[in-house]
N, CA and C of each residue as an Amber inpcrd file, in Angstrom:
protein
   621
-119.8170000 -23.8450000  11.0380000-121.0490000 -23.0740000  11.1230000
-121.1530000 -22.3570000  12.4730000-121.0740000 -22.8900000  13.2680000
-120.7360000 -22.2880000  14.5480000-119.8280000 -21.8280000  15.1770000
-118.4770000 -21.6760000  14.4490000-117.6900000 -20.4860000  13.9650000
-118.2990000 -19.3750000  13.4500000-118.7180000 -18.8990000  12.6180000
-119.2030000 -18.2620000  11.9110000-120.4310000 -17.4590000  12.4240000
-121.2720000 -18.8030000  13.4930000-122.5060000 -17.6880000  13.9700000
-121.9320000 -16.6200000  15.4580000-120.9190000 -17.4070000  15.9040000
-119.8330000 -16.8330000  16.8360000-119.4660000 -15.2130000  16.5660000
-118.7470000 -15.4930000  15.1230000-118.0000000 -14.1780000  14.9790000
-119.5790000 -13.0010000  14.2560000-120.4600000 -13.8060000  13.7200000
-121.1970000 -12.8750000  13.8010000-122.2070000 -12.2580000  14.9650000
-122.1750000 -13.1820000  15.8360000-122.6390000 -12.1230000  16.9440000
-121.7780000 -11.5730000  17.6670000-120.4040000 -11.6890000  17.6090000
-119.4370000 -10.8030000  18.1770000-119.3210000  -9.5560000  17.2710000
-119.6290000  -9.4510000  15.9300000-119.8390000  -8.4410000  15.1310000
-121.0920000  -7.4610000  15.1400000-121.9730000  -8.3350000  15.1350000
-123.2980000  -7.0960000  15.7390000-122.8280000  -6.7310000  17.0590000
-122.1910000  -6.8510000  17.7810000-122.1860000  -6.4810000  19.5530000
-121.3350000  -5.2960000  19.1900000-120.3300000  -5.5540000  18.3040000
-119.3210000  -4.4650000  17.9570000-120.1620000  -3.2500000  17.8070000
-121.1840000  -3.4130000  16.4530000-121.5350000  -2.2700000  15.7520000
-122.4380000  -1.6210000  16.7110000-123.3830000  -2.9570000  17.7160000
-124.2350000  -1.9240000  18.3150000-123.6860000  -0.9820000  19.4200000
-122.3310000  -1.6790000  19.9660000-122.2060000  -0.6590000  20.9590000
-121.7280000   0.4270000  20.3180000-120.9200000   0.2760000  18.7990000
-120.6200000   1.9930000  18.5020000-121.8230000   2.4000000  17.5130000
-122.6190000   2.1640000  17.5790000-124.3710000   2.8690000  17.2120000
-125.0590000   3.4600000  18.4200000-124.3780000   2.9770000  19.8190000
-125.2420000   3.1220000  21.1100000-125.1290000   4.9290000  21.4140000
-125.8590000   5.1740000  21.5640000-126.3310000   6.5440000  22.1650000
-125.2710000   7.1250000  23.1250000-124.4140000   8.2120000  23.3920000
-124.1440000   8.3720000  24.5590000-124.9900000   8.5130000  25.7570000
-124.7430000   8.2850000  26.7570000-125.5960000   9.2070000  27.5610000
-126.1200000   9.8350000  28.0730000-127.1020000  10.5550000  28.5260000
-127.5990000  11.7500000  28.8640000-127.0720000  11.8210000  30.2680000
-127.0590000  13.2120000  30.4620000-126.7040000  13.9240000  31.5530000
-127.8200000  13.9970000  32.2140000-127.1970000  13.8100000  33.7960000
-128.1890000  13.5790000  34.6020000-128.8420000  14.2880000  36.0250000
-127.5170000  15.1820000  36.1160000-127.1640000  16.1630000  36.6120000
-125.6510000  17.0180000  36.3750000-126.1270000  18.2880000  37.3280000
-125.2000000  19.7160000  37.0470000-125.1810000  19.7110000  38.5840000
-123.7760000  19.9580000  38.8270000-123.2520000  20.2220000  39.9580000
-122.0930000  21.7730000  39.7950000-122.8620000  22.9930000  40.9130000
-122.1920000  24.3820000  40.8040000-121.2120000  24.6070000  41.6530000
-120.1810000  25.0050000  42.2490000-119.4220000  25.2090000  42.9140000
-119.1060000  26.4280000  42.7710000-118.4860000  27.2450000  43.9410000
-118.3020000  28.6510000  43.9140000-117.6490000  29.3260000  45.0230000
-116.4640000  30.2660000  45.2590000-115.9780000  30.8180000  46.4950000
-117.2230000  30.9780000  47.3610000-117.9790000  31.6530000  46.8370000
-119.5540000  32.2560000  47.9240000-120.5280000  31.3660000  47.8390000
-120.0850000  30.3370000  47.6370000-120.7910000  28.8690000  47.7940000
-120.5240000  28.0220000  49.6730000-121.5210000  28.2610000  50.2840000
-121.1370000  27.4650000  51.2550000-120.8510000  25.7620000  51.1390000
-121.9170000  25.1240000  49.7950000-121.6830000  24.0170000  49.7820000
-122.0440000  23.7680000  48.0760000-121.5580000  22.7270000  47.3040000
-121.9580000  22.6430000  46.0690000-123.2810000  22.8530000  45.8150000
-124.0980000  23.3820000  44.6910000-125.5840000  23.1290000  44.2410000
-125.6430000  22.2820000  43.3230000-126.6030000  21.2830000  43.8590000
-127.1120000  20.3530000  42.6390000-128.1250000  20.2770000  42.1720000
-128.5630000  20.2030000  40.6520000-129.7570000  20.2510000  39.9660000
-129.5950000  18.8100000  39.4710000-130.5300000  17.7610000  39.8890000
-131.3540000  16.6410000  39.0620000-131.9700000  17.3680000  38.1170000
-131.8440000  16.5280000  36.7760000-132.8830000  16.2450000  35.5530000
-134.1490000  15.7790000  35.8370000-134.2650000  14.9630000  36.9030000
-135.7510000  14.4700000  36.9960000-136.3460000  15.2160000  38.5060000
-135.3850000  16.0270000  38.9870000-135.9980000  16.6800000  40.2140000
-136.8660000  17.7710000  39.4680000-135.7480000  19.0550000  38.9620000
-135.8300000  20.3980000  37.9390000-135.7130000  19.5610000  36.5290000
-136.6470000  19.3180000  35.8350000-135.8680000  19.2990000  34.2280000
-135.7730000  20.3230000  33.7090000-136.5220000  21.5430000  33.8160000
-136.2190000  23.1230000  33.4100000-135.2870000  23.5250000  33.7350000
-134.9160000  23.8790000  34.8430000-133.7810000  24.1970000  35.4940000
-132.6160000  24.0390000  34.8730000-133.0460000  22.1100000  34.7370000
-131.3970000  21.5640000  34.5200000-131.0180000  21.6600000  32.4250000
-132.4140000  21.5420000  32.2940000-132.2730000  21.7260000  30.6750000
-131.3250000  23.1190000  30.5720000-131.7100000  24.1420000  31.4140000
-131.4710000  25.3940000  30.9670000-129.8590000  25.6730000  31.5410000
-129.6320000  24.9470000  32.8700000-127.9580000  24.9290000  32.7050000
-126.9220000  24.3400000  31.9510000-127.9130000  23.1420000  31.9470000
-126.9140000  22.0770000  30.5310000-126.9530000  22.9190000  29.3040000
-127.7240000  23.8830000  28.8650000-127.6060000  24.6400000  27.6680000
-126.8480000  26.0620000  27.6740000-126.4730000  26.0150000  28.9350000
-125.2570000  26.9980000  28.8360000-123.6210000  26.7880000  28.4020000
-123.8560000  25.2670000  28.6480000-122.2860000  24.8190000  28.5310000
-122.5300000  23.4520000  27.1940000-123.6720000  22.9380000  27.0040000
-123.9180000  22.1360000  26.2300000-122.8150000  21.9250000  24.9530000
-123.0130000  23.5690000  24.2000000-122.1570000  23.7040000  23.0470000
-120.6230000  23.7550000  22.7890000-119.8840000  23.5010000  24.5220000
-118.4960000  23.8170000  24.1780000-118.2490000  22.6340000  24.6150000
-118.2680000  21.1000000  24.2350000-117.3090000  20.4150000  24.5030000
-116.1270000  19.7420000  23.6000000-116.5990000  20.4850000  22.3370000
-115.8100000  20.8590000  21.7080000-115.4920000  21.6150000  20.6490000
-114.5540000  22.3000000  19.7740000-114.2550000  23.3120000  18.9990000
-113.5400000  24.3100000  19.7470000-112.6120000  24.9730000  19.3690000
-111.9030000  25.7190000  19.5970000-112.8060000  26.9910000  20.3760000
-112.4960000  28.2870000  21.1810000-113.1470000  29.0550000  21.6450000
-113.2930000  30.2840000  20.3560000-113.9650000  31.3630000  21.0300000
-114.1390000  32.4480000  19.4920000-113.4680000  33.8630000  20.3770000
-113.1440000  33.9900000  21.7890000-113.1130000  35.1770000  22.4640000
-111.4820000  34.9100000  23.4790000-111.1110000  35.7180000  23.9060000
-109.6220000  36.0260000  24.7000000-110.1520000  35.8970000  26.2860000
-109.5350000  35.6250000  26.8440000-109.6150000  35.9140000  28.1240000
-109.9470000  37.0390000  28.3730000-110.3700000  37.5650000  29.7170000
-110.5410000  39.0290000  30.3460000-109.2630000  38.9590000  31.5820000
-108.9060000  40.4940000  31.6190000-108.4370000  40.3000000  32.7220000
-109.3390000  40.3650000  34.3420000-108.2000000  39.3720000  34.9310000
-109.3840000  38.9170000  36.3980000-110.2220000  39.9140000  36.6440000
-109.6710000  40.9820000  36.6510000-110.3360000  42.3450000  37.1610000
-111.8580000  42.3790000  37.1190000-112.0150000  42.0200000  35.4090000
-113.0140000  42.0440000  34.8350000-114.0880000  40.9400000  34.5460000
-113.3450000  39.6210000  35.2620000-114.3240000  38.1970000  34.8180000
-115.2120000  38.6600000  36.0160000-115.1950000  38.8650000  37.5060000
-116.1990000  39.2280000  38.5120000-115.9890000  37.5720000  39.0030000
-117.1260000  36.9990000  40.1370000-117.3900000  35.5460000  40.2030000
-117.0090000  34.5950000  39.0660000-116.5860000  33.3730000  39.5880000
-116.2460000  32.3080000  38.9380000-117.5980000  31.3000000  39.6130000
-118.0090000  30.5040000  38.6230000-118.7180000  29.4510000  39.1730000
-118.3630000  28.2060000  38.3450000-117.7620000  27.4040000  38.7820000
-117.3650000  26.3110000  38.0490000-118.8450000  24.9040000  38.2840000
-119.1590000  24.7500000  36.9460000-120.5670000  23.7220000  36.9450000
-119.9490000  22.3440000  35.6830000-119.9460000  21.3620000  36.7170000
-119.5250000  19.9620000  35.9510000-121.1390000  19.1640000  35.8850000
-120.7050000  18.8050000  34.8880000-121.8630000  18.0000000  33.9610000
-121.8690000  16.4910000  34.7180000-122.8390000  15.6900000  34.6200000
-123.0160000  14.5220000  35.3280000-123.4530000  13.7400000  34.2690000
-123.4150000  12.4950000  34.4770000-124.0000000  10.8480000  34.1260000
-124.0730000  10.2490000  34.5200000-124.9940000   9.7850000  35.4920000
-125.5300000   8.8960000  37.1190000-124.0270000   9.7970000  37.9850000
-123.2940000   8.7430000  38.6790000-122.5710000   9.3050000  39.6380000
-120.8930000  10.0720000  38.8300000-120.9320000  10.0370000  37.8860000
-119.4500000  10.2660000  36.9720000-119.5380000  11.7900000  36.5260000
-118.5140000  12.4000000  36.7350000-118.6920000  13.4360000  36.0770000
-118.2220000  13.4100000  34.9830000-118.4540000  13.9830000  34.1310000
-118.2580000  14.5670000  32.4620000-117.6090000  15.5340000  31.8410000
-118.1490000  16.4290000  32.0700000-117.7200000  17.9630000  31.1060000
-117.6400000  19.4350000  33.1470000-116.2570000  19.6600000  32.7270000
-116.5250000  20.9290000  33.5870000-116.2520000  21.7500000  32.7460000
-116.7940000  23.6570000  33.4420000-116.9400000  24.7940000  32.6830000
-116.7180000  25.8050000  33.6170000-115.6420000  26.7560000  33.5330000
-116.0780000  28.2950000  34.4200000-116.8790000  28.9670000  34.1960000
-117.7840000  29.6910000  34.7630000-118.7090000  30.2580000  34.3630000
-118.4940000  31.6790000  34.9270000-118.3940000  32.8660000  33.9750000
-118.2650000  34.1950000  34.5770000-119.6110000  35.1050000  34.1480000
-120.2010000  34.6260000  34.5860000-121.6940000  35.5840000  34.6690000
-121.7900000  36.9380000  34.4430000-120.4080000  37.7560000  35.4960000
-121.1330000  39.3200000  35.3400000-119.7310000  39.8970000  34.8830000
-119.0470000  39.0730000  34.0850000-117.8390000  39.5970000  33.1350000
-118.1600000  40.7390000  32.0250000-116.9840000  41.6750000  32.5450000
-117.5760000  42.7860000  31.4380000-117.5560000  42.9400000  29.8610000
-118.5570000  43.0830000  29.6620000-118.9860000  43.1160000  28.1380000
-119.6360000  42.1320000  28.1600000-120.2670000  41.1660000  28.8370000
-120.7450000  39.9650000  28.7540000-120.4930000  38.4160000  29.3040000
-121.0400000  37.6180000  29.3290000-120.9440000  36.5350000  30.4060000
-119.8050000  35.4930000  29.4370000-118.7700000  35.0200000  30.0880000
-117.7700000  34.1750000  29.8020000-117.8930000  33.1930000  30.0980000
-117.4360000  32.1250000  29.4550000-116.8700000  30.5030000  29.9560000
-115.2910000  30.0480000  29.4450000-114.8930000  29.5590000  30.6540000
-113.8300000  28.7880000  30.2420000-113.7050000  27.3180000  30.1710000
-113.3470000  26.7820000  29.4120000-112.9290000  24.9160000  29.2820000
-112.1260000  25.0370000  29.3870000-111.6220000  24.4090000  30.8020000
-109.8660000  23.9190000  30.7820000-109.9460000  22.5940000  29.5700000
-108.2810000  22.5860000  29.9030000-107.9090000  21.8150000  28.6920000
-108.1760000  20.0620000  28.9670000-107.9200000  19.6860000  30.2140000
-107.9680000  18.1180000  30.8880000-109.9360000  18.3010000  31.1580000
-110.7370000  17.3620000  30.7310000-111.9430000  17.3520000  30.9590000
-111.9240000  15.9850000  31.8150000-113.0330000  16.0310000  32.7740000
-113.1340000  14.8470000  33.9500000-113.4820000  13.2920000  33.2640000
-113.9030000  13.2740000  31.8330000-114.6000000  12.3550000  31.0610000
-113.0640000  11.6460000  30.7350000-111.5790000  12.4490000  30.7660000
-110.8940000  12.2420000  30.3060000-110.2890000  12.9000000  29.2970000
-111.1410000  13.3790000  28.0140000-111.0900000  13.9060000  26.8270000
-110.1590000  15.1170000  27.1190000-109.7770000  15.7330000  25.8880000
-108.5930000  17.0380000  26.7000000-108.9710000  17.5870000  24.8140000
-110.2700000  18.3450000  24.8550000-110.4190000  19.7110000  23.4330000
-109.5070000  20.4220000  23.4210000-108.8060000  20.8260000  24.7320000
-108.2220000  22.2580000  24.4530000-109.0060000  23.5710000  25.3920000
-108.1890000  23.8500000  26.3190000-108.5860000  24.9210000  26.6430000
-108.9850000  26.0460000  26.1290000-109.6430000  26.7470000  26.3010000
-110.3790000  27.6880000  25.1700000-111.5990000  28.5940000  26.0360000
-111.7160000  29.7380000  25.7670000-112.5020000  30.8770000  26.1320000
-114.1610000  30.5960000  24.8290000-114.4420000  31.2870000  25.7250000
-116.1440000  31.2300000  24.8390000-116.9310000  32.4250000  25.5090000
-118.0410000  32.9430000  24.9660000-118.7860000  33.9530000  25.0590000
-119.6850000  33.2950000  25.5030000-120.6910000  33.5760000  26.4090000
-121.5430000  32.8020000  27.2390000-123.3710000  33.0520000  26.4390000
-123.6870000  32.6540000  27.3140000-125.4110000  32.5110000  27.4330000
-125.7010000  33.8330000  27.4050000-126.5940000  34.5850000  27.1590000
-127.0640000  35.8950000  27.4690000-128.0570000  35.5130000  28.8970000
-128.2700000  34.3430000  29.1260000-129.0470000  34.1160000  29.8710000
-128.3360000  33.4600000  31.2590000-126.9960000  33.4010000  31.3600000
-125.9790000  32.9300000  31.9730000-126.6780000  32.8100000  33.5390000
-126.6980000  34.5820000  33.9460000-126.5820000  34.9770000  34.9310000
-128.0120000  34.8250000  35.5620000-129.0320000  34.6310000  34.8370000
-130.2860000  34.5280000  35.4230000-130.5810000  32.4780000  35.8750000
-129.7680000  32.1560000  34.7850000-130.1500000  30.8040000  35.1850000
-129.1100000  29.9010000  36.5160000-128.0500000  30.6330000  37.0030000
-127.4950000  30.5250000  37.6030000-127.9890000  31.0640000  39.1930000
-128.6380000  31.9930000  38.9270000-129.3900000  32.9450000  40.1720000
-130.6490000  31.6610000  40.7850000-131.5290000  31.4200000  39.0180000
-132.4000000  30.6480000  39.6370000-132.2280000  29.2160000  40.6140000
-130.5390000  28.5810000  39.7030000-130.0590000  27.6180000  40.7440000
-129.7430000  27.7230000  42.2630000-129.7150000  28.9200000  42.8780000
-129.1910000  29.1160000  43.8150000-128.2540000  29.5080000  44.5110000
-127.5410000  30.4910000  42.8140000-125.9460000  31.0350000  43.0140000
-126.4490000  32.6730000  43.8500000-125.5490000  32.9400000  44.4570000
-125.9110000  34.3210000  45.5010000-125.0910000  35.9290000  44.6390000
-126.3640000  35.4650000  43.2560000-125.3120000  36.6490000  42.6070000
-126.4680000  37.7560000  42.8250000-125.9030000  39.1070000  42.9160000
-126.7380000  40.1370000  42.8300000-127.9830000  41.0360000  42.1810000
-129.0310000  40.9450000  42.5660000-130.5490000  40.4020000  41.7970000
-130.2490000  41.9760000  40.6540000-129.4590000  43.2360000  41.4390000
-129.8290000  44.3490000  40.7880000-128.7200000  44.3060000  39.5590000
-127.5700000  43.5580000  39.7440000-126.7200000  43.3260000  38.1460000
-127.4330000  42.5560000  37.2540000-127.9210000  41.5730000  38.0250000
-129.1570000  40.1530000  37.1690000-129.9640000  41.1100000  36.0670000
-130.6170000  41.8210000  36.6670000-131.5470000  42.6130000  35.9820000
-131.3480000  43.9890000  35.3340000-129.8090000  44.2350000  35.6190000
-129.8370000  44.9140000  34.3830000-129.1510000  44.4050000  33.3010000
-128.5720000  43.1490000  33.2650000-128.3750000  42.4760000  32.1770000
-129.5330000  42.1130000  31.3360000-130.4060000  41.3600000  31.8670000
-131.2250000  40.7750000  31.2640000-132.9540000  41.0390000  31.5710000
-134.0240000  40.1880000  30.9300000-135.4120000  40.7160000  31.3320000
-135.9350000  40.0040000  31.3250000-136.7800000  38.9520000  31.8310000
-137.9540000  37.9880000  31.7780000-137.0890000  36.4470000  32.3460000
-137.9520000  35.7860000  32.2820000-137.4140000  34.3800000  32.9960000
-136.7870000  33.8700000  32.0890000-136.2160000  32.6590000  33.2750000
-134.6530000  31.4710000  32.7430000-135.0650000  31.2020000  30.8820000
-134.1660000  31.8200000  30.4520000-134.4970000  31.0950000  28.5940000
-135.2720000  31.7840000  27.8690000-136.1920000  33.2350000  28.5960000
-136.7250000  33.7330000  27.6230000-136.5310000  35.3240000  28.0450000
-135.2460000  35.5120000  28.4820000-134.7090000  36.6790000  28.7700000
-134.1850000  37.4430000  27.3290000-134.0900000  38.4730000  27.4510000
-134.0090000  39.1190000  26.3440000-132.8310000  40.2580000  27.0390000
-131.3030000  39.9900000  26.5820000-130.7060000  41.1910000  27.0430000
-130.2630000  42.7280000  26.9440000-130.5080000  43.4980000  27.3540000
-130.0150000  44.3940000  27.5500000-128.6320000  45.2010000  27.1190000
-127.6610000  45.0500000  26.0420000-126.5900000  45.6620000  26.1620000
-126.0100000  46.4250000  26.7000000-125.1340000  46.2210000  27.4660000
-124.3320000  47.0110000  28.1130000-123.3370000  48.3130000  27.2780000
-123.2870000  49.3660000  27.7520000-122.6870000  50.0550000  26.7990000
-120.8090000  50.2570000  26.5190000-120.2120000  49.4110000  27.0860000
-118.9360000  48.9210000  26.7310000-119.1350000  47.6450000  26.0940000
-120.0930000  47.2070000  25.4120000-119.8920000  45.8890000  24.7060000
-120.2170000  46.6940000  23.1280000-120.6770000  47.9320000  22.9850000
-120.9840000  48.3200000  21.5900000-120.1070000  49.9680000  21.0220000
-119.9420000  50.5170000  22.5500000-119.2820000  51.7910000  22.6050000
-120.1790000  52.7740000  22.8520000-119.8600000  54.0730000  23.1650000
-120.8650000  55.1870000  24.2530000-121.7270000  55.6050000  22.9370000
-122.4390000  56.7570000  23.2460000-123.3350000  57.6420000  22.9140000
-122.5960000  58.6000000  21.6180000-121.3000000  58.8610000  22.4490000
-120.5020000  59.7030000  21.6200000-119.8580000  58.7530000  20.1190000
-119.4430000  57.5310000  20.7890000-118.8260000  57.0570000  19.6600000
-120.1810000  56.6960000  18.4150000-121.0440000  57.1340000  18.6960000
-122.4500000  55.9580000  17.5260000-122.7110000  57.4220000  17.0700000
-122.5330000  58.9380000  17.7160000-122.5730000  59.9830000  16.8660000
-121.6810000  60.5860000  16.2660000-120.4620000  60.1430000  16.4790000
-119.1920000  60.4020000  15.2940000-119.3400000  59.2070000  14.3170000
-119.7520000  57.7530000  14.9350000-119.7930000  57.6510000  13.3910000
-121.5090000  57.7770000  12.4970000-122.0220000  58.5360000  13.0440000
-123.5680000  58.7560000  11.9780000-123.0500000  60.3960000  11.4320000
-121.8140000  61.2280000  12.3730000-120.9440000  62.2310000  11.6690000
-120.1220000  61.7190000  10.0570000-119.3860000  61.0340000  10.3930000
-118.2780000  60.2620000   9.5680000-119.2930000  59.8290000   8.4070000
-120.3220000  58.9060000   8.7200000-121.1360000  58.7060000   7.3190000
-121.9780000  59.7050000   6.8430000-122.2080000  60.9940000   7.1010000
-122.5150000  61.9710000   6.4960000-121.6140000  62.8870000   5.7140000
-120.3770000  62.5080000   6.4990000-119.0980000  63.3960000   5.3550000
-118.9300000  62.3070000   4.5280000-118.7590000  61.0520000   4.8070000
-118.7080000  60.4590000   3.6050000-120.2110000  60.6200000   2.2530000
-121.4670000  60.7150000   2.8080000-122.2640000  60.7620000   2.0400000
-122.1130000  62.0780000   1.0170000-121.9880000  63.2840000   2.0610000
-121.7030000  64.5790000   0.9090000-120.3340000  64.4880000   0.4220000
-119.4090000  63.9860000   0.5370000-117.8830000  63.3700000  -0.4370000
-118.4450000  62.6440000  -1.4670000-119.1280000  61.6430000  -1.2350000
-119.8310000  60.7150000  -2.5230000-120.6450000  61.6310000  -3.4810000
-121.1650000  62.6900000  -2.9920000-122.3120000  63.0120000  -3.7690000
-121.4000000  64.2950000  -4.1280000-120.2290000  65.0410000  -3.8810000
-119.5360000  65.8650000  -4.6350000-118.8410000  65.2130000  -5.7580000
-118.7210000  63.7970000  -5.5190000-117.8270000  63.3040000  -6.5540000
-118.4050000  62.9300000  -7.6460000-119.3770000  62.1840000  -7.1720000
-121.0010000  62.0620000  -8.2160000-121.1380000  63.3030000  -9.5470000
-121.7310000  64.3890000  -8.5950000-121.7120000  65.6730000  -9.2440000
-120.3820000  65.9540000 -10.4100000-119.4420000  66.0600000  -9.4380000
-118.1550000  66.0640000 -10.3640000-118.2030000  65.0290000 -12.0500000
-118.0210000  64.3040000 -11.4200000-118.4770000  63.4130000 -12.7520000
-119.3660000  63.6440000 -13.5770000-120.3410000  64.2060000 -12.9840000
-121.9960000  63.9170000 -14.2770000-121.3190000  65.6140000 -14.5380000
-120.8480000  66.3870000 -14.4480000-120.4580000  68.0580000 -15.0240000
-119.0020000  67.1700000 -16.2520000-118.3240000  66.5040000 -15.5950000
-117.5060000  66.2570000 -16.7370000-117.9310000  65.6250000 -17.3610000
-118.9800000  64.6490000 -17.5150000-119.5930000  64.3300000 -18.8630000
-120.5050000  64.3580000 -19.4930000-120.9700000  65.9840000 -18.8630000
-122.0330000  66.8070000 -19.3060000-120.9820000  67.8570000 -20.5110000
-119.6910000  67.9540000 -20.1170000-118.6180000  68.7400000 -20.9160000
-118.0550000  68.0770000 -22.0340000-117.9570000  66.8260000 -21.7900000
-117.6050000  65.9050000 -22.5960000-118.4620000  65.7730000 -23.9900000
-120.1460000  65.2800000 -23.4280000-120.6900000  65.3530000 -24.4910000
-121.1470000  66.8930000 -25.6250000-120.8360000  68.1200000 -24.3110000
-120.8970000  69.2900000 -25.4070000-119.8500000  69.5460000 -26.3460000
-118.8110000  69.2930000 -25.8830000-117.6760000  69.1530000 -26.6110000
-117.2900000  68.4290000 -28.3350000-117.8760000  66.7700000 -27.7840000
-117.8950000  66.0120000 -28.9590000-119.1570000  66.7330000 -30.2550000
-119.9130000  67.0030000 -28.9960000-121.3350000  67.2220000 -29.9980000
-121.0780000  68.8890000 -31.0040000-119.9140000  69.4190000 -30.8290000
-119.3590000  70.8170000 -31.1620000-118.4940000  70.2750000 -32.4490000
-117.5450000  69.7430000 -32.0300000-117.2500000  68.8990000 -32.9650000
-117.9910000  68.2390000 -34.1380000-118.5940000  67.2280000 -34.1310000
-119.3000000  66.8740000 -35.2940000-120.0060000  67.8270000 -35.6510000
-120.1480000  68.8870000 -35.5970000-121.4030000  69.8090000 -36.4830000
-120.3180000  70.1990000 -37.7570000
């Protein structure tokens, strides 16, 4: 019997620790060339703050990426921000804020938790660059704002016009779908005359 009550509380201990919660992150730590010294955001110092950086990188710790690299030229600043759990770090991320066409992240492939997803590119936050500014990164207020509009998380961006194509390219193609529209509607026509001929024809016939 006391065998038995043994292995069953060695069996609940099992299940509860793999039922147990991971843990929450507790801080974000930024690093950066134009960083004189790391920035750190506490959860219980900023929880806004830190909610809103942990939700820049939140979604990639794992799945494959959806986007290619840029060349350097074009990533601008790197800010690399590792995820925390009391004193351990977790999850790191590059962060390219004022990358053209839009804000980038990279996951290397070795993560500090141990885990190794796979290195992989990702398309960032639209809100990347503002919530990074508000941490204390020394990025430039007049690129900040023409990316984006209103505060950390309820910015609304701006497209840039190499992320959709110029002026010229959105009026060749509203050109292109107008020759296609009068092509459709000659062919249309065409048709309803041949079987406007068709039925005079048959109807000549049977009389």
């Amino acid at each position: 019997m006391a065998t038995l009550l043994i292995a069953a509380t060695s069996w609940l201990g099992i299940a509860g620790a793999a039922q147990a919660k991971p843990a929450k992150p507790t801080s974000v730590v930024i690093s950066g060339k134009d960083l004189s010294a790391p920035l750190t955001v506490q959860a219980q110092d900023k929880p806004e703050l830190f909610a809103a950086l942990v939700d820049q990188v939140g979604f990639l710790k794992t799945g494959g990426g959806n986007t290619r690299g840029l060349k350097a030229a074009d990533l601008g600043p790197k800010y690399t921000v590792v995820v925390h759990v009391g004193n351990a770090a977790q999850q790191s991320y590059d962060l390219y804020p004022l990358a053209k066409g839009g804000p980038r992240v990279y996951r290397p492939a070795r993560q500090p938790d141990k885990s190794r997803p796979g290195a992989a590119w990702f398309f960032g936050r639209l809100t990347m660059a503002e919530t990074l500014l508000a941490a204390g990164v020394p990025l430039p207020e007049q690129n900040v704002g023409s990316l984006h509009g209103g505060g950390v998380g309820g910015g609304e961006r701006v497209i840039p016009d190499d992320a959709i194509g110029t002026g010229k390219d959105v009026d060749r193609l509203l050109g292109d779908l107008r020759q296609l529209m009068l092509l459709n509607g000659a062919v249309l026509l065409a048709i309803t005359l041949g079987l406007a001929g068709i039925a005079l024809l048959v109807r000549r016939r049977t009389r």
